[in-house]
Amino acid sequence: MRRGFILLLSAIMLVLAFGGNLAVAQDDQVIHTVSPGENLFRISLRYGVSLGELARVNNIANVNLIYVGQQLVIPTGGTTPAPDPDPDPDPDPGDPVPGSYTVVRGDTLSSIARRFGTTVAAIAAANNIVNVNLIFPGQVLTIPGGTGPGPSPGPDPNPGPNPGPLPNTGFELGGHVQSFSFPDQMRGAGMTWVKRQIRYSQGDPASIAQGVIDQARANGFKILLGVVGEPAQIGANRQQYIQDFANFMAGLAALGPDGIEVWNEPNIDREWPAGQISGANYTELLRASYQAIKGVNQNILVISGAPAPTGAEAAFPGRVVNDDNFLRQMRNAGATNFMDCLGVHYNEGILPPTATSGDPRDNSGYYTRYYPAMVSLYSSIFPNRPLCFTELGYLTPEGFGPLPGAFAWAANTTVQEQAEWLAQAATLARNGGRVRLMIVWNVDFTSYGEDPVAGYAIVRPDGSCRACVTLGAAMQ
């Protein structure tokens, strides 16, 4: 969601503080900064404006989706803010927008439907819920029809695992770059983040990342460092390597990046030693890394290393662990406590991200073929953590020539489809409430060999970028 108004530094501002909120008056406009526990309805009441007008002025499509720190323009005619009618920073169940309900621990969709005199199917349809068994504390649901809330039915007897609330986050877009050659196109696409990957070898100083951090800052982007290591080194002495890696992470944190992804695809032997691949082993490294990073800088977004989306475990025992199995192993090892966001990779699609079936390849029903199924399954395993797509892309050979055999499945995908599907994915991620960050894979890679990474690039060989246009429109 973009900010509805840009504050001009040269304007004369009057700052009024009310209960921790910030309201800034500029000429005839008032800017309100969203604080924890607030919702759009309560803000509209406070300023004496209609909910619909407040949403319209700020280009808010979903009145149930605002985020802490967001700046809202209060429409002309709004009054000086009154004291907050409910100063409690924690929203009460059922308190938000009329016709909505905030999920609390123990709720299920069926218990909410009974309370409001409606059906599970109606609530799921109104909120674009794919998996009716997947809701989370803090989620705001639109309640269609119904009779108004009745007495709480009490906790569901089978609430499932739910160790804590989902962090309150907005949605942002970025791109994985090979260089910083296309900052204007990236900004035009609505990107505010840039991702660079660095590989750590024992003995390397944290300063190896200083150059990419400086480049990102110079171009006005937040920087996500994807940090991977050496499988052979971790295989030789895992405990010593984890200690050295954590020390390196602390050094990186001191350099001030905005986010760090801890490793890359640790469920395959290309990135983790064969025979030692497990979510529990990876969680040892994630735990040490998270504690080292947060011990230096609490504000850095820590993302777990996204597993490779694969179902090849049976074919390559010891060399591959299916991503769903790997994630469950992580969860059982306590990984929830050592990440701010769950890393996800989706870069094998040949259908729009709205599709839930119809992939023409073998095993067409496998969930990794489809964006909605990925979101649903990953969210069900870690229901109280947002998702961060650290790679999301579509492969097309247009402008390059035939794809190598292993990637021939994408032979008929066009650049126009790539552009449209990326924009659709950004829209789904932005409006779905589960995704914190989407990093487009990729912006400007140029290698087109056995691993045709350039085919995923949104900046094509002729310098054009159709996806920049479609993404820019989606992010508006």
JSON list of C-alpha atoms in Angstrom, two decimals, residues 195-358:
[
{"chain": "A", "resi": 195, "resn": "LYS", "atom": "CA", "xyz": [18.61, -8.07, -3.32]},
{"chain": "A", "resi": 196, "resn": "ARG", "atom": "CA", "xyz": [22.24, -9.08, -3.72]},
{"chain": "A", "resi": 197, "resn": "GLN", "atom": "CA", "xyz": [23.65, -12.48, -2.84]},
{"chain": "A", "resi": 198, "resn": "ILE", "atom": "CA", "xyz": [27.04, -12.95, -1.20]},
{"chain": "A", "resi": 199, "resn": "ARG", "atom": "CA", "xyz": [28.84, -16.21, -0.46]},
{"chain": "A", "resi": 200, "resn": "TYR", "atom": "CA", "xyz": [30.68, -16.61, 2.82]},
{"chain": "A", "resi": 201, "resn": "SER", "atom": "CA", "xyz": [33.80, -18.72, 3.22]},
{"chain": "A", "resi": 202, "resn": "GLN", "atom": "CA", "xyz": [35.37, -19.24, 6.64]},
{"chain": "A", "resi": 203, "resn": "GLY", "atom": "CA", "xyz": [37.74, -16.38, 7.36]},
{"chain": "A", "resi": 204, "resn": "ASP", "atom": "CA", "xyz": [35.97, -13.84, 5.16]},
{"chain": "A", "resi": 205, "resn": "PRO", "atom": "CA", "xyz": [35.44, -10.44, 6.81]},
{"chain": "A", "resi": 206, "resn": "ALA", "atom": "CA", "xyz": [31.98, -8.87, 6.87]},
{"chain": "A", "resi": 207, "resn": "SER", "atom": "CA", "xyz": [33.37, -5.99, 4.85]},
{"chain": "A", "resi": 208, "resn": "ILE", "atom": "CA", "xyz": [32.95, -8.08, 1.67]},
{"chain": "A", "resi": 209, "resn": "ALA", "atom": "CA", "xyz": [29.34, -6.83, 1.71]},
{"chain": "A", "resi": 210, "resn": "GLN", "atom": "CA", "xyz": [30.13, -3.14, 2.18]},
{"chain": "A", "resi": 211, "resn": "GLY", "atom": "CA", "xyz": [30.25, -2.35, -1.54]},
{"chain": "A", "resi": 212, "resn": "VAL", "atom": "CA", "xyz": [26.78, -3.70, -2.37]},
{"chain": "A", "resi": 213, "resn": "ILE", "atom": "CA", "xyz": [25.28, -1.99, 0.68]},
{"chain": "A", "resi": 214, "resn": "ASP", "atom": "CA", "xyz": [26.80, 1.31, -0.39]},
{"chain": "A", "resi": 215, "resn": "GLN", "atom": "CA", "xyz": [25.53, 0.87, -3.96]},
{"chain": "A", "resi": 216, "resn": "ALA", "atom": "CA", "xyz": [21.99, 0.18, -2.78]},
{"chain": "A", "resi": 217, "resn": "ARG", "atom": "CA", "xyz": [22.03, 3.20, -0.50]},
{"chain": "A", "resi": 218, "resn": "ALA", "atom": "CA", "xyz": [23.43, 5.44, -3.24]},
{"chain": "A", "resi": 219, "resn": "ASN", "atom": "CA", "xyz": [20.53, 4.43, -5.50]},
{"chain": "A", "resi": 220, "resn": "GLY", "atom": "CA", "xyz": [17.89, 4.90, -2.82]},
{"chain": "A", "resi": 221, "resn": "PHE", "atom": "CA", "xyz": [16.98, 1.25, -2.20]},
{"chain": "A", "resi": 222, "resn": "LYS", "atom": "CA", "xyz": [16.65, -0.91, 0.87]},
{"chain": "A", "resi": 223, "resn": "ILE", "atom": "CA", "xyz": [19.16, -3.75, 0.67]},
{"chain": "A", "resi": 224, "resn": "LEU", "atom": "CA", "xyz": [18.47, -7.44, 1.27]},
{"chain": "A", "resi": 225, "resn": "LEU", "atom": "CA", "xyz": [21.59, -9.55, 1.57]},
{"chain": "A", "resi": 226, "resn": "GLY", "atom": "CA", "xyz": [21.11, -13.19, 0.64]},
{"chain": "A", "resi": 227, "resn": "VAL", "atom": "CA", "xyz": [23.95, -14.92, 2.49]},
{"chain": "A", "resi": 228, "resn": "VAL", "atom": "CA", "xyz": [25.03, -18.42, 1.50]},
{"chain": "A", "resi": 229, "resn": "GLY", "atom": "CA", "xyz": [28.02, -20.44, 2.60]},
{"chain": "A", "resi": 230, "resn": "GLU", "atom": "CA", "xyz": [30.19, -23.34, 1.53]},
{"chain": "A", "resi": 231, "resn": "PRO", "atom": "CA", "xyz": [28.57, -26.80, 1.84]},
{"chain": "A", "resi": 232, "resn": "ALA", "atom": "CA", "xyz": [31.93, -28.55, 2.09]},
{"chain": "A", "resi": 233, "resn": "GLN", "atom": "CA", "xyz": [32.97, -26.36, 5.02]},
{"chain": "A", "resi": 234, "resn": "ILE", "atom": "CA", "xyz": [29.76, -26.85, 6.97]},
{"chain": "A", "resi": 235, "resn": "GLY", "atom": "CA", "xyz": [29.96, -30.58, 6.27]},
{"chain": "A", "resi": 236, "resn": "ALA", "atom": "CA", "xyz": [33.49, -30.83, 7.66]},
{"chain": "A", "resi": 237, "resn": "ASN", "atom": "CA", "xyz": [32.68, -29.33, 11.07]},
{"chain": "A", "resi": 238, "resn": "ARG", "atom": "CA", "xyz": [29.11, -28.06, 11.34]},
{"chain": "A", "resi": 239, "resn": "GLN", "atom": "CA", "xyz": [29.32, -26.71, 14.89]},
{"chain": "A", "resi": 240, "resn": "GLN", "atom": "CA", "xyz": [32.49, -24.71, 14.27]},
{"chain": "A", "resi": 241, "resn": "TYR", "atom": "CA", "xyz": [31.16, -23.44, 10.96]},
{"chain": "A", "resi": 242, "resn": "ILE", "atom": "CA", "xyz": [27.90, -22.29, 12.55]},
{"chain": "A", "resi": 243, "resn": "GLN", "atom": "CA", "xyz": [29.84, -20.35, 15.18]},
{"chain": "A", "resi": 244, "resn": "ASP", "atom": "CA", "xyz": [32.01, -18.71, 12.52]},
{"chain": "A", "resi": 245, "resn": "PHE", "atom": "CA", "xyz": [28.99, -17.99, 10.34]},
{"chain": "A", "resi": 246, "resn": "ALA", "atom": "CA", "xyz": [27.13, -16.36, 13.26]},
{"chain": "A", "resi": 247, "resn": "ASN", "atom": "CA", "xyz": [30.14, -14.13, 13.95]},
{"chain": "A", "resi": 248, "resn": "PHE", "atom": "CA", "xyz": [30.13, -13.13, 10.28]},
{"chain": "A", "resi": 249, "resn": "MET", "atom": "CA", "xyz": [26.40, -12.35, 10.53]},
{"chain": "A", "resi": 250, "resn": "ALA", "atom": "CA", "xyz": [27.01, -10.09, 13.51]},
{"chain": "A", "resi": 251, "resn": "GLY", "atom": "CA", "xyz": [29.61, -8.23, 11.46]},
{"chain": "A", "resi": 252, "resn": "LEU", "atom": "CA", "xyz": [27.12, -7.85, 8.59]},
{"chain": "A", "resi": 253, "resn": "ALA", "atom": "CA", "xyz": [24.49, -6.53, 10.97]},
{"chain": "A", "resi": 254, "resn": "ALA", "atom": "CA", "xyz": [26.90, -3.83, 12.09]},
{"chain": "A", "resi": 255, "resn": "LEU", "atom": "CA", "xyz": [27.06, -2.59, 8.48]},
{"chain": "A", "resi": 256, "resn": "GLY", "atom": "CA", "xyz": [23.34, -1.80, 8.61]},
{"chain": "A", "resi": 257, "resn": "PRO", "atom": "CA", "xyz": [21.59, -3.74, 5.82]},
{"chain": "A", "resi": 258, "resn": "ASP", "atom": "CA", "xyz": [17.79, -3.65, 5.90]},
{"chain": "A", "resi": 259, "resn": "GLY", "atom": "CA", "xyz": [17.33, -7.41, 5.61]},
{"chain": "A", "resi": 260, "resn": "ILE", "atom": "CA", "xyz": [19.33, -10.64, 5.67]},
{"chain": "A", "resi": 261, "resn": "GLU", "atom": "CA", "xyz": [18.24, -13.96, 4.21]},
{"chain": "A", "resi": 262, "resn": "VAL", "atom": "CA", "xyz": [20.02, -16.75, 6.07]},
{"chain": "A", "resi": 263, "resn": "TRP", "atom": "CA", "xyz": [21.30, -19.19, 3.41]},
{"chain": "A", "resi": 264, "resn": "ASN", "atom": "CA", "xyz": [19.68, -20.27, 0.16]},
{"chain": "A", "resi": 265, "resn": "GLU", "atom": "CA", "xyz": [17.82, -23.51, -0.65]},
{"chain": "A", "resi": 266, "resn": "PRO", "atom": "CA", "xyz": [19.33, -25.55, 2.22]},
{"chain": "A", "resi": 267, "resn": "ASN", "atom": "CA", "xyz": [17.19, -28.57, 1.32]},
{"chain": "A", "resi": 268, "resn": "ILE", "atom": "CA", "xyz": [19.30, -29.63, -1.69]},
{"chain": "A", "resi": 269, "resn": "ASP", "atom": "CA", "xyz": [22.89, -30.86, -1.92]},
{"chain": "A", "resi": 270, "resn": "ARG", "atom": "CA", "xyz": [23.96, -27.97, -4.13]},
{"chain": "A", "resi": 271, "resn": "GLU", "atom": "CA", "xyz": [23.77, -25.76, -1.04]},
{"chain": "A", "resi": 272, "resn": "TRP", "atom": "CA", "xyz": [24.03, -28.16, 1.94]},
{"chain": "A", "resi": 273, "resn": "PRO", "atom": "CA", "xyz": [26.21, -31.27, 2.38]},
{"chain": "A", "resi": 274, "resn": "ALA", "atom": "CA", "xyz": [24.56, -34.49, 1.22]},
{"chain": "A", "resi": 275, "resn": "GLY", "atom": "CA", "xyz": [23.57, -36.77, 4.05]},
{"chain": "A", "resi": 276, "resn": "GLN", "atom": "CA", "xyz": [23.17, -33.84, 6.48]},
{"chain": "A", "resi": 277, "resn": "ILE", "atom": "CA", "xyz": [20.17, -32.15, 4.89]},
{"chain": "A", "resi": 278, "resn": "SER", "atom": "CA", "xyz": [17.40, -31.58, 7.41]},
{"chain": "A", "resi": 279, "resn": "GLY", "atom": "CA", "xyz": [15.30, -28.72, 8.68]},
{"chain": "A", "resi": 280, "resn": "ALA", "atom": "CA", "xyz": [16.63, -29.37, 12.18]},
{"chain": "A", "resi": 281, "resn": "ASN", "atom": "CA", "xyz": [20.27, -29.01, 11.11]},
{"chain": "A", "resi": 282, "resn": "TYR", "atom": "CA", "xyz": [19.46, -25.82, 9.23]},
{"chain": "A", "resi": 283, "resn": "THR", "atom": "CA", "xyz": [17.58, -24.43, 12.24]},
{"chain": "A", "resi": 284, "resn": "GLU", "atom": "CA", "xyz": [20.80, -24.69, 14.30]},
{"chain": "A", "resi": 285, "resn": "LEU", "atom": "CA", "xyz": [22.41, -22.26, 11.87]},
{"chain": "A", "resi": 286, "resn": "LEU", "atom": "CA", "xyz": [19.29, -20.07, 11.65]},
{"chain": "A", "resi": 287, "resn": "ARG", "atom": "CA", "xyz": [19.08, -19.79, 15.44]},
{"chain": "A", "resi": 288, "resn": "ALA", "atom": "CA", "xyz": [22.71, -18.75, 15.82]},
{"chain": "A", "resi": 289, "resn": "SER", "atom": "CA", "xyz": [22.43, -16.30, 12.94]},
{"chain": "A", "resi": 290, "resn": "TYR", "atom": "CA", "xyz": [19.21, -14.70, 14.19]},
{"chain": "A", "resi": 291, "resn": "GLN", "atom": "CA", "xyz": [20.57, -14.21, 17.68]},
{"chain": "A", "resi": 292, "resn": "ALA", "atom": "CA", "xyz": [23.81, -12.73, 16.32]},
{"chain": "A", "resi": 293, "resn": "ILE", "atom": "CA", "xyz": [21.98, -10.31, 14.00]},
{"chain": "A", "resi": 294, "resn": "LYS", "atom": "CA", "xyz": [19.41, -9.15, 16.55]},
{"chain": "A", "resi": 295, "resn": "GLY", "atom": "CA", "xyz": [22.11, -8.77, 19.17]},
{"chain": "A", "resi": 296, "resn": "VAL", "atom": "CA", "xyz": [23.60, -6.03, 17.00]},
{"chain": "A", "resi": 297, "resn": "ASN", "atom": "CA", "xyz": [20.57, -4.50, 15.27]},
{"chain": "A", "resi": 298, "resn": "GLN", "atom": "CA", "xyz": [16.97, -5.36, 16.17]},
{"chain": "A", "resi": 299, "resn": "ASN", "atom": "CA", "xyz": [15.62, -3.55, 13.10]},
{"chain": "A", "resi": 300, "resn": "ILE", "atom": "CA", "xyz": [17.10, -5.89, 10.48]},
{"chain": "A", "resi": 301, "resn": "LEU", "atom": "CA", "xyz": [14.50, -8.11, 8.81]},
{"chain": "A", "resi": 302, "resn": "VAL", "atom": "CA", "xyz": [15.70, -11.72, 9.22]},
{"chain": "A", "resi": 303, "resn": "ILE", "atom": "CA", "xyz": [14.34, -14.11, 6.59]},
{"chain": "A", "resi": 304, "resn": "SER", "atom": "CA", "xyz": [14.81, -17.85, 6.73]},
{"chain": "A", "resi": 305, "resn": "GLY", "atom": "CA", "xyz": [16.58, -19.41, 3.77]},
{"chain": "A", "resi": 306, "resn": "ALA", "atom": "CA", "xyz": [13.96, -20.32, 1.17]},
{"chain": "A", "resi": 307, "resn": "PRO", "atom": "CA", "xyz": [13.98, -24.04, 0.34]},
{"chain": "A", "resi": 308, "resn": "ALA", "atom": "CA", "xyz": [14.00, -25.17, -3.28]},
{"chain": "A", "resi": 309, "resn": "PRO", "atom": "CA", "xyz": [10.42, -26.05, -4.25]},
{"chain": "A", "resi": 310, "resn": "THR", "atom": "CA", "xyz": [10.83, -29.72, -5.06]},
{"chain": "A", "resi": 311, "resn": "GLY", "atom": "CA", "xyz": [9.26, -33.15, -4.72]},
{"chain": "A", "resi": 312, "resn": "ALA", "atom": "CA", "xyz": [12.39, -35.10, -5.66]},
{"chain": "A", "resi": 313, "resn": "GLU", "atom": "CA", "xyz": [13.20, -36.53, -2.23]},
{"chain": "A", "resi": 314, "resn": "ALA", "atom": "CA", "xyz": [12.26, -40.11, -3.14]},
{"chain": "A", "resi": 315, "resn": "ALA", "atom": "CA", "xyz": [14.34, -40.00, -6.33]},
{"chain": "A", "resi": 316, "resn": "PHE", "atom": "CA", "xyz": [17.46, -38.57, -4.63]},
{"chain": "A", "resi": 317, "resn": "PRO", "atom": "CA", "xyz": [17.52, -39.81, -1.01]},
{"chain": "A", "resi": 318, "resn": "GLY", "atom": "CA", "xyz": [20.08, -38.01, 1.10]},
{"chain": "A", "resi": 319, "resn": "ARG", "atom": "CA", "xyz": [20.56, -35.35, -1.57]},
{"chain": "A", "resi": 320, "resn": "VAL", "atom": "CA", "xyz": [17.16, -33.68, -1.48]},
{"chain": "A", "resi": 321, "resn": "VAL", "atom": "CA", "xyz": [14.45, -33.13, 1.13]},
{"chain": "A", "resi": 322, "resn": "ASN", "atom": "CA", "xyz": [11.06, -32.01, -0.17]},
{"chain": "A", "resi": 323, "resn": "ASP", "atom": "CA", "xyz": [10.41, -28.43, 0.83]},
{"chain": "A", "resi": 324, "resn": "ASP", "atom": "CA", "xyz": [7.21, -29.20, 2.75]},
{"chain": "A", "resi": 325, "resn": "ASN", "atom": "CA", "xyz": [8.99, -31.90, 4.78]},
{"chain": "A", "resi": 326, "resn": "PHE", "atom": "CA", "xyz": [11.95, -29.59, 5.33]},
{"chain": "A", "resi": 327, "resn": "LEU", "atom": "CA", "xyz": [9.69, -26.79, 6.61]},
{"chain": "A", "resi": 328, "resn": "ARG", "atom": "CA", "xyz": [7.94, -29.12, 9.04]},
{"chain": "A", "resi": 329, "resn": "GLN", "atom": "CA", "xyz": [11.33, -30.23, 10.34]},
{"chain": "A", "resi": 330, "resn": "MET", "atom": "CA", "xyz": [12.23, -26.57, 10.83]},
{"chain": "A", "resi": 331, "resn": "ARG", "atom": "CA", "xyz": [8.99, -25.88, 12.67]},
{"chain": "A", "resi": 332, "resn": "ASN", "atom": "CA", "xyz": [9.47, -28.87, 14.95]},
{"chain": "A", "resi": 333, "resn": "ALA", "atom": "CA", "xyz": [13.00, -27.66, 15.74]},
{"chain": "A", "resi": 334, "resn": "GLY", "atom": "CA", "xyz": [11.66, -24.27, 16.90]},
{"chain": "A", "resi": 335, "resn": "ALA", "atom": "CA", "xyz": [12.50, -22.17, 13.81]},
{"chain": "A", "resi": 336, "resn": "THR", "atom": "CA", "xyz": [9.44, -19.97, 14.36]},
{"chain": "A", "resi": 337, "resn": "ASN", "atom": "CA", "xyz": [11.32, -18.16, 17.12]},
{"chain": "A", "resi": 338, "resn": "PHE", "atom": "CA", "xyz": [14.32, -17.37, 14.93]},
{"chain": "A", "resi": 339, "resn": "MET", "atom": "CA", "xyz": [12.90, -15.57, 11.91]},
{"chain": "A", "resi": 340, "resn": "ASP", "atom": "CA", "xyz": [10.87, -12.47, 11.14]},
{"chain": "A", "resi": 341, "resn": "CYS", "atom": "CA", "xyz": [9.70, -13.84, 7.80]},
{"chain": "A", "resi": 342, "resn": "LEU", "atom": "CA", "xyz": [9.57, -17.25, 6.11]},
{"chain": "A", "resi": 343, "resn": "GLY", "atom": "CA", "xyz": [11.58, -17.40, 2.87]},
{"chain": "A", "resi": 344, "resn": "VAL", "atom": "CA", "xyz": [9.83, -18.73, -0.24]},
{"chain": "A", "resi": 345, "resn": "HIS", "atom": "CA", "xyz": [10.99, -19.42, -3.82]},
{"chain": "A", "resi": 346, "resn": "TYR", "atom": "CA", "xyz": [8.60, -19.66, -6.75]},
{"chain": "A", "resi": 347, "resn": "ASN", "atom": "CA", "xyz": [10.23, -19.64, -10.17]},
{"chain": "A", "resi": 348, "resn": "GLU", "atom": "CA", "xyz": [8.96, -22.62, -12.09]},
{"chain": "A", "resi": 349, "resn": "GLY", "atom": "CA", "xyz": [5.52, -21.47, -13.17]},
{"chain": "A", "resi": 350, "resn": "ILE", "atom": "CA", "xyz": [4.16, -21.58, -16.72]},
{"chain": "A", "resi": 351, "resn": "LEU", "atom": "CA", "xyz": [0.65, -20.49, -15.76]},
{"chain": "A", "resi": 352, "resn": "PRO", "atom": "CA", "xyz": [-0.66, -17.23, -14.29]},
{"chain": "A", "resi": 353, "resn": "PRO", "atom": "CA", "xyz": [-0.43, -17.01, -10.48]},
{"chain": "A", "resi": 354, "resn": "THR", "atom": "CA", "xyz": [-4.21, -17.19, -10.25]},
{"chain": "A", "resi": 355, "resn": "ALA", "atom": "CA", "xyz": [-4.21, -20.76, -11.62]},
{"chain": "A", "resi": 356, "resn": "THR", "atom": "CA", "xyz": [-4.83, -23.65, -9.25]},
{"chain": "A", "resi": 357, "resn": "SER", "atom": "CA", "xyz": [-4.74, -26.46, -11.83]},
{"chain": "A", "resi": 358, "resn": "GLY", "atom": "CA", "xyz": [-3.94, -27.17, -15.46]}
]
